PDB file of C-alpha atoms and ligand atoms in Angstrom:
ATOM      1  CA  MET A 160      -0.125  -0.052  -0.039  1.00 96.00           C
ATOM      2  CA  LEU A 161       1.213   3.521  -0.734  1.00 98.00           C
ATOM      3  CA  ASP A 162       1.110   6.409   1.148  1.00 98.00           C
ATOM      4  CA  TRP A 163      -0.622   9.385   0.149  1.00 98.00           C
ATOM      5  CA  GLY A 164       2.009  11.208  -1.688  1.00 98.00           C
ATOM      6  CA  GLU A 165       3.226   8.257  -3.449  1.00 98.00           C
ATOM      7  CA  LEU A 166      -0.345   7.193  -4.784  1.00 99.00           C
ATOM      8  CA  LYS A 167      -0.853  10.659  -5.851  1.00 98.00           C
ATOM      9  CA  GLY A 168       2.524  10.747  -7.862  1.00 98.00           C
ATOM     10  CA  VAL A 169       2.093   7.301  -9.494  1.00 98.00           C
ATOM     11  CA  CYS A 170      -1.632   7.825 -10.089  1.00 98.00           C
ATOM     12  CA  GLY A 171      -0.722  11.146 -11.946  1.00 98.00           C
ATOM     13  CA  ASN A 172       1.510   9.542 -14.200  1.00 98.00           C
ATOM     14  CA  CYS A 173      -0.471   6.438 -14.977  1.00 98.00           C
ATOM     15  CA  THR A 174      -0.452   4.697 -18.027  1.00 98.00           C
ATOM     16  CA  ARG A 175      -1.987   2.004 -17.271  1.00 98.00           C
ATOM     17  CA  CYS A 176      -5.011   1.951 -19.893  1.00 98.00           C
ATOM     18  CA  GLY A 177      -5.519   3.991 -22.961  1.00 98.00           C
ATOM     19  CA  LEU A 178      -7.284   6.808 -21.219  1.00 98.00           C
ATOM     20  CA  CYS A 179      -4.114   8.491 -20.468  1.00 98.00           C
ATOM     21  CA  GLU A 180      -3.857   9.164 -23.979  1.00 98.00           C
ATOM     22  CA  THR A 181      -6.913  11.588 -24.066  1.00 98.00           C
ATOM     23  CA  ARG A 182      -7.070  12.855 -20.640  1.00 98.00           C
ATOM     24  CA  HIS A 183      -6.133  16.705 -19.833  1.00 98.00           C
ATOM     25  CA  ASN A 184      -5.873  15.573 -16.127  1.00 98.00           C
ATOM     26  CA  VAL A 185      -5.968  12.642 -13.841  1.00 98.00           C
ATOM     27  CA  VAL A 186      -9.114  13.254 -11.684  1.00 98.00           C
ATOM     28  CA  PHE A 187      -7.770  11.859  -8.172  1.00 98.00           C
ATOM     29  CA  GLY A 188      -9.990  12.291  -5.597  1.00 98.00           C
ATOM     30  CA  VAL A 189     -11.260  15.412  -3.278  1.00 98.00           C
ATOM     31  CA  GLY A 190     -12.116  15.741   0.229  1.00 98.00           C
ATOM     32  CA  ASN A 191     -11.103  14.905   3.963  1.00 98.00           C
ATOM     33  CA  GLU A 192      -8.712  12.116   3.605  1.00 98.00           C
ATOM     34  CA  HIS A 193      -9.610  10.856   7.194  1.00 98.00           C
ATOM     35  CA  ALA A 194     -13.289  10.961   6.338  1.00 98.00           C
ATOM     36  CA  ASP A 195     -15.586   8.454   7.757  1.00 98.00           C
ATOM     37  CA  VAL A 196     -18.277   9.010   5.059  1.00 98.00           C
ATOM     38  CA  MET A 197     -16.754   8.346   1.211  1.00 99.00           C
ATOM     39  CA  PHE A 198     -18.375   8.682  -2.072  1.00 99.00           C
ATOM     40  CA  VAL A 199     -17.443   6.699  -5.251  1.00 99.00           C
ATOM     41  CA  GLY A 200     -18.631   7.595  -8.587  1.00 98.00           C
ATOM     42  CA  GLU A 201     -18.165   6.304 -12.058  1.00 98.00           C
ATOM     43  CA  GLY A 202     -15.516   8.537 -13.755  1.00 98.00           C
ATOM     44  CA  PRO A 203     -14.621  11.890 -14.396  1.00 98.00           C
ATOM     45  CA  GLY A 204     -16.689  14.344 -17.238  1.00 97.00           C
ATOM     46  CA  GLU A 205     -15.366  16.874 -19.350  1.00 97.00           C
ATOM     47  CA  GLN A 206     -15.375  19.658 -16.777  1.00 98.00           C
ATOM     48  CA  GLU A 207     -13.312  17.102 -14.378  1.00 98.00           C
ATOM     49  CA  ASP A 208     -11.076  16.175 -17.067  1.00 98.00           C
ATOM     50  CA  LEU A 209     -10.200  19.801 -17.216  1.00 98.00           C
ATOM     51  CA  LYS A 210     -10.007  21.248 -13.861  1.00 98.00           C
ATOM     52  CA  GLY A 211      -8.850  17.851 -12.090  1.00 98.00           C
ATOM     53  CA  GLU A 212     -11.297  17.514  -9.488  1.00 98.00           C
ATOM     54  CA  PRO A 213     -14.270  14.940  -9.346  1.00 98.00           C
ATOM     55  CA  PHE A 214     -17.806  16.178  -9.925  1.00 98.00           C
ATOM     56  CA  VAL A 215     -17.208  20.089 -10.720  1.00 97.00           C
ATOM     57  CA  GLY A 216     -19.687  20.037 -13.880  1.00 95.00           C
ATOM     58  CA  PRO A 217     -23.291  20.208 -13.266  1.00 96.00           C
ATOM     59  CA  ALA A 218     -23.829  16.653 -11.792  1.00 97.00           C
ATOM     60  CA  GLY A 219     -21.248  18.104  -9.016  1.00 98.00           C
ATOM     61  CA  LYS A 220     -22.975  21.131  -8.308  1.00 98.00           C
ATOM     62  CA  LEU A 221     -26.578  18.855  -7.672  1.00 98.00           C
ATOM     63  CA  LEU A 222     -24.325  16.446  -5.834  1.00 98.00           C
ATOM     64  CA  ASP A 223     -23.124  19.385  -3.667  1.00 98.00           C
ATOM     65  CA  ASP A 224     -26.637  20.330  -3.152  1.00 98.00           C
ATOM     66  CA  MET A 225     -27.293  16.626  -1.954  1.00 98.00           C
ATOM     67  CA  LEU A 226     -24.496  16.664   0.266  1.00 98.00           C
ATOM     68  CA  SER A 227     -25.570  19.736   2.244  1.00 98.00           C
ATOM     69  CA  ILE A 228     -29.007  18.197   2.778  1.00 98.00           C
ATOM     70  CA  ILE A 229     -27.462  16.235   5.203  1.00 98.00           C
ATOM     71  CA  ASP A 230     -24.755  18.173   6.156  1.00 98.00           C
ATOM     72  CA  LEU A 231     -22.078  16.689   4.459  1.00 98.00           C
ATOM     73  CA  ASP A 232     -19.597  19.219   2.306  1.00 98.00           C
ATOM     74  CA  ARG A 233     -16.840  17.953   0.001  1.00 97.00           C
ATOM     75  CA  LYS A 234     -14.285  19.788   1.558  1.00 95.00           C
ATOM     76  CA  GLU A 235     -14.638  19.152   5.482  1.00 98.00           C
ATOM     77  CA  ASN A 236     -16.303  15.858   6.169  1.00 98.00           C
ATOM     78  CA  CYS A 237     -16.441  13.398   3.108  1.00 98.00           C
ATOM     79  CA  TYR A 238     -14.217  12.180   0.794  1.00 98.00           C
ATOM     80  CA  ILE A 239     -15.118  11.890  -3.132  1.00 99.00           C
ATOM     81  CA  ALA A 240     -13.492   9.790  -5.782  1.00 98.00           C
ATOM     82  CA  ASN A 241     -14.566   7.623  -8.778  1.00 98.00           C
ATOM     83  CA  ILE A 242     -14.153   4.432 -10.160  1.00 99.00           C
ATOM     84  CA  VAL A 243     -11.424   5.443 -12.805  1.00 99.00           C
ATOM     85  CA  LYS A 244      -9.322   8.431 -12.739  1.00 99.00           C
ATOM     86  CA  CYS A 245      -9.530   9.591 -16.578  1.00 98.00           C
ATOM     87  CA  ARG A 246     -12.317  10.701 -18.447  1.00 98.00           C
ATOM     88  CA  PRO A 247     -13.947   7.730 -20.793  1.00 98.00           C
ATOM     89  CA  PRO A 248     -14.227   9.677 -24.306  1.00 97.00           C
ATOM     90  CA  ARG A 249     -17.690  11.274 -24.918  1.00 96.00           C
ATOM     91  CA  ASN A 250     -18.608  10.042 -21.365  1.00 94.00           C
ATOM     92  CA  ARG A 251     -18.795   6.492 -22.367  1.00 98.00           C
ATOM     93  CA  ASP A 252     -19.090   4.125 -19.488  1.00 98.00           C
ATOM     94  CA  PRO A 253     -15.366   2.770 -18.729  1.00 98.00           C
ATOM     95  CA  LEU A 254     -14.460  -0.639 -19.995  1.00 98.00           C
ATOM     96  CA  GLU A 255     -14.191  -3.676 -17.580  1.00 98.00           C
ATOM     97  CA  THR A 256     -10.453  -3.549 -18.773  1.00 98.00           C
ATOM     98  CA  GLU A 257     -10.167   0.321 -17.976  1.00 98.00           C
ATOM     99  CA  GLN A 258     -11.617  -0.443 -14.628  1.00 98.00           C
ATOM    100  CA  ASP A 259      -9.302  -3.225 -13.883  1.00 98.00           C
ATOM    101  CA  ALA A 260      -6.576  -1.167 -14.571  1.00 98.00           C
ATOM    102  CA  CYS A 261      -7.570   1.519 -12.292  1.00 98.00           C
ATOM    103  CA  ILE A 262      -9.504  -0.135  -9.329  1.00 98.00           C
ATOM    104  CA  GLY A 263      -6.207  -0.646  -7.369  1.00 98.00           C
ATOM    105  CA  TYR A 264      -5.897   3.079  -6.752  1.00 99.00           C
ATOM    106  CA  LEU A 265      -9.169   3.055  -5.310  1.00 99.00           C
ATOM    107  CA  ARG A 266      -8.282   0.304  -3.359  1.00 98.00           C
ATOM    108  CA  ASN A 267      -5.597   1.959  -2.074  1.00 98.00           C
ATOM    109  CA  GLN A 268      -7.415   5.197  -1.251  1.00 99.00           C
ATOM    110  CA  VAL A 269     -10.155   3.602   0.866  1.00 98.00           C
ATOM    111  CA  ALA A 270      -7.450   1.404   2.720  1.00 98.00           C
ATOM    112  CA  LEU A 271      -6.046   5.419   3.749  1.00 98.00           C
ATOM    113  CA  VAL A 272      -9.163   6.988   4.211  1.00 98.00           C
ATOM    114  CA  LYS A 273     -10.678   4.022   6.126  1.00 98.00           C
ATOM    115  CA  PRO A 274     -14.526   5.303   5.827  1.00 98.00           C
ATOM    116  CA  LYS A 275     -17.123   3.534   7.794  1.00 98.00           C
ATOM    117  CA  ILE A 276     -19.605   4.173   5.193  1.00 98.00           C
ATOM    118  CA  ILE A 277     -19.231   4.159   1.248  1.00 99.00           C
ATOM    119  CA  VAL A 278     -21.829   5.394  -0.854  1.00 99.00           C
ATOM    120  CA  CYS A 279     -21.452   3.946  -4.456  1.00 99.00           C
ATOM    121  CA  LEU A 280     -23.004   6.815  -6.846  1.00 99.00           C
ATOM    122  CA  GLY A 281     -24.771   5.519 -10.097  1.00 98.00           C
ATOM    123  CA  ARG A 282     -24.853   1.750 -11.441  1.00 98.00           C
ATOM    124  CA  ILE A 283     -21.187   1.592 -12.503  1.00 98.00           C
ATOM    125  CA  ALA A 284     -19.814   2.019  -9.111  1.00 98.00           C
ATOM    126  CA  ALA A 285     -22.634  -0.220  -7.514  1.00 99.00           C
ATOM    127  CA  LEU A 286     -21.683  -2.991 -10.058  1.00 98.00           C
ATOM    128  CA  ARG A 287     -17.911  -2.520  -9.115  1.00 98.00           C
ATOM    129  CA  LEU A 288     -18.075  -2.411  -5.285  1.00 98.00           C
ATOM    130  CA  ILE A 289     -20.759  -3.803  -4.256  1.00 98.00           C
ATOM    131  CA  ASP A 290     -22.398  -7.008  -6.423  1.00 98.00           C
ATOM    132  CA  PRO A 291     -21.552  -7.616 -10.076  1.00 98.00           C
ATOM    133  CA  GLY A 292     -25.115  -8.734 -10.466  1.00 98.00           C
ATOM    134  CA  TYR A 293     -26.227  -5.109  -8.711  1.00 98.00           C
ATOM    135  CA  ARG A 294     -29.777  -3.525  -9.869  1.00 98.00           C
ATOM    136  CA  ILE A 295     -29.683   0.019  -9.123  1.00 98.00           C
ATOM    137  CA  THR A 296     -33.190   0.798  -9.711  1.00 98.00           C
ATOM    138  CA  ARG A 297     -34.557  -2.021  -7.210  1.00 98.00           C
ATOM    139  CA  GLN A 298     -31.761  -2.026  -4.638  1.00 98.00           C
ATOM    140  CA  HIS A 299     -30.830   1.753  -4.568  1.00 98.00           C
ATOM    141  CA  GLY A 300     -30.626   2.634  -0.835  1.00 98.00           C
ATOM    142  CA  GLN A 301     -30.323  -0.728   0.968  1.00 98.00           C
ATOM    143  CA  TRP A 302     -27.483  -1.689   3.009  1.00 98.00           C
ATOM    144  CA  VAL A 303     -24.766  -4.171   3.332  1.00 98.00           C
ATOM    145  CA  GLN A 304     -21.439  -4.288   5.075  1.00 98.00           C
ATOM    146  CA  LYS A 305     -18.589  -5.698   3.431  1.00 98.00           C
ATOM    147  CA  ASN A 306     -14.834  -6.182   5.402  1.00 96.00           C
ATOM    148  CA  GLY A 307     -16.353  -3.883   8.263  1.00 97.00           C
ATOM    149  CA  VAL A 308     -17.663  -1.099   6.153  1.00 98.00           C
ATOM    150  CA  TRP A 309     -20.934  -0.199   5.490  1.00 98.00           C
ATOM    151  CA  MET A 310     -21.955   0.156   1.683  1.00 98.00           C
ATOM    152  CA  THR A 311     -24.814   1.611  -0.182  1.00 99.00           C
ATOM    153  CA  ALA A 312     -25.820   3.026  -3.715  1.00 99.00           C
ATOM    154  CA  ILE A 313     -28.000   5.905  -4.554  1.00 99.00           C
ATOM    155  CA  TYR A 314     -28.869   7.043  -7.915  1.00 98.00           C
ATOM    156  CA  HIS A 315     -26.002   9.059  -9.813  1.00 98.00           C
ATOM    157  CA  PRO A 316     -26.960  12.560 -10.010  1.00 98.00           C
ATOM    158  CA  SER A 317     -26.759  12.872 -13.727  1.00 98.00           C
ATOM    159  CA  ALA A 318     -29.599  10.568 -13.781  1.00 98.00           C
ATOM    160  CA  LEU A 319     -31.285  12.737 -11.190  1.00 98.00           C
ATOM    161  CA  LEU A 320     -30.785  15.539 -13.628  1.00 98.00           C
ATOM    162  CA  ARG A 321     -32.289  13.255 -16.149  1.00 98.00           C
ATOM    163  CA  ASP A 322     -35.104  12.165 -15.018  1.00 98.00           C
ATOM    164  CA  VAL A 323     -36.570  14.475 -12.190  1.00 98.00           C
ATOM    165  CA  THR A 324     -38.916  11.549 -10.637  1.00 98.00           C
ATOM    166  CA  LYS A 325     -36.227   9.694  -8.990  1.00 98.00           C
ATOM    167  CA  ARG A 326     -35.418  12.769  -6.858  1.00 98.00           C
ATOM    168  CA  PRO A 327     -38.000  11.830  -4.270  1.00 98.00           C
ATOM    169  CA  GLU A 328     -36.401   7.948  -3.749  1.00 98.00           C
ATOM    170  CA  THR A 329     -33.003   9.642  -3.789  1.00 98.00           C
ATOM    171  CA  PHE A 330     -34.056  12.132  -1.005  1.00 98.00           C
ATOM    172  CA  ASP A 331     -35.186   9.054   1.174  1.00 98.00           C
ATOM    173  CA  ASP A 332     -31.718   7.604   0.441  1.00 98.00           C
ATOM    174  CA  LEU A 333     -30.241  10.549   1.614  1.00 98.00           C
ATOM    175  CA  ILE A 334     -32.102  10.981   4.694  1.00 98.00           C
ATOM    176  CA  ALA A 335     -31.249   6.881   5.618  1.00 98.00           C
ATOM    177  CA  LEU A 336     -27.686   7.620   4.678  1.00 98.00           C
ATOM    178  CA  ARG A 337     -27.806  10.345   7.783  1.00 98.00           C
ATOM    179  CA  SER A 338     -29.701   7.714   9.711  1.00 98.00           C
ATOM    180  CA  LYS A 339     -26.526   4.986   9.127  1.00 98.00           C
ATOM    181  CA  ILE A 340     -24.155   8.108   9.688  1.00 98.00           C
ATOM    182  CA  ARG A 341     -25.491   8.437  13.389  1.00 98.00           C
ATOM    183  CA  GLU A 342     -26.028   4.572  14.012  1.00 98.00           C
ATOM    184  CA  VAL A 343     -22.177   3.811  13.432  1.00 98.00           C
ATOM    185  CA  GLY A 344     -21.020   7.007  14.883  1.00 98.00           C
ATOM    186  CA  ALA A 345     -19.388   8.164  11.827  1.00 98.00           C
ATOM    187  CA  LYS A 346     -18.414  11.699  12.475  1.00 96.00           C
ATOM    188  CA  VAL A 347     -19.524  14.500  10.295  1.00 97.00           C
TER     189      VAL A 347
HETATM  190  N1  URA B 103     -19.640  11.987 -13.168  1.00 67.30           N
HETATM  191  C1  URA B 103     -18.739  10.649 -12.181  1.00 67.30           C
HETATM  192  O1  URA B 103     -19.322   9.733 -12.135  1.00 67.30           O
HETATM  193  N2  URA B 103     -17.682  11.127 -11.676  1.00 67.30           N
HETATM  194  C2  URA B 103     -17.400  12.663 -11.936  1.00 67.30           C
HETATM  195  O2  URA B 103     -16.066  13.012 -11.350  1.00 67.30           O
HETATM  196  C3  URA B 103     -18.089  13.524 -12.561  1.00 67.30           C
HETATM  197  C4  URA B 103     -19.438  12.739 -12.985  1.00 67.30           C
END
């Protein structure tokens, strides 16, 4: 396992998959490196690629609003990362091979942050981190414990921008997240 400095250095120079050829920036992660609550998205979009920070485009604005409902703040009390650190062209889903090449960085981040709770943002992260058969429409908001970490998934903010009818369910999931934070004594 690498420490934060080593990991950022290695990740920043990564050429493990083809996404390195089209990226402007590696999007490593943002937030409190000792947070008890961690969010994992799928991969950077255009704005994120240009800025080098996760969730800074329209979906990111919505994510910040969602976090604020339950007193979370990306700079204060949570950590945000993605399954792949470089932007897939035209925002396509990251390929299995790209996820395989990149997942070790996320695992190292999780090992360093040591969160009590991990929230997958959307289907791709849930498939990778919770269950390869995960069905986001049926299973969002359900909780499982893996290796001592409580895990759930909620709809991806981009999905909530496309389909506002999913927002009430997500509000319920956020309230359940706040309850879980209190239940496990996570610091926020
Ligand atoms: N969507 C993601 O999954 N991650 C980001 O960082 C931005 C948009």
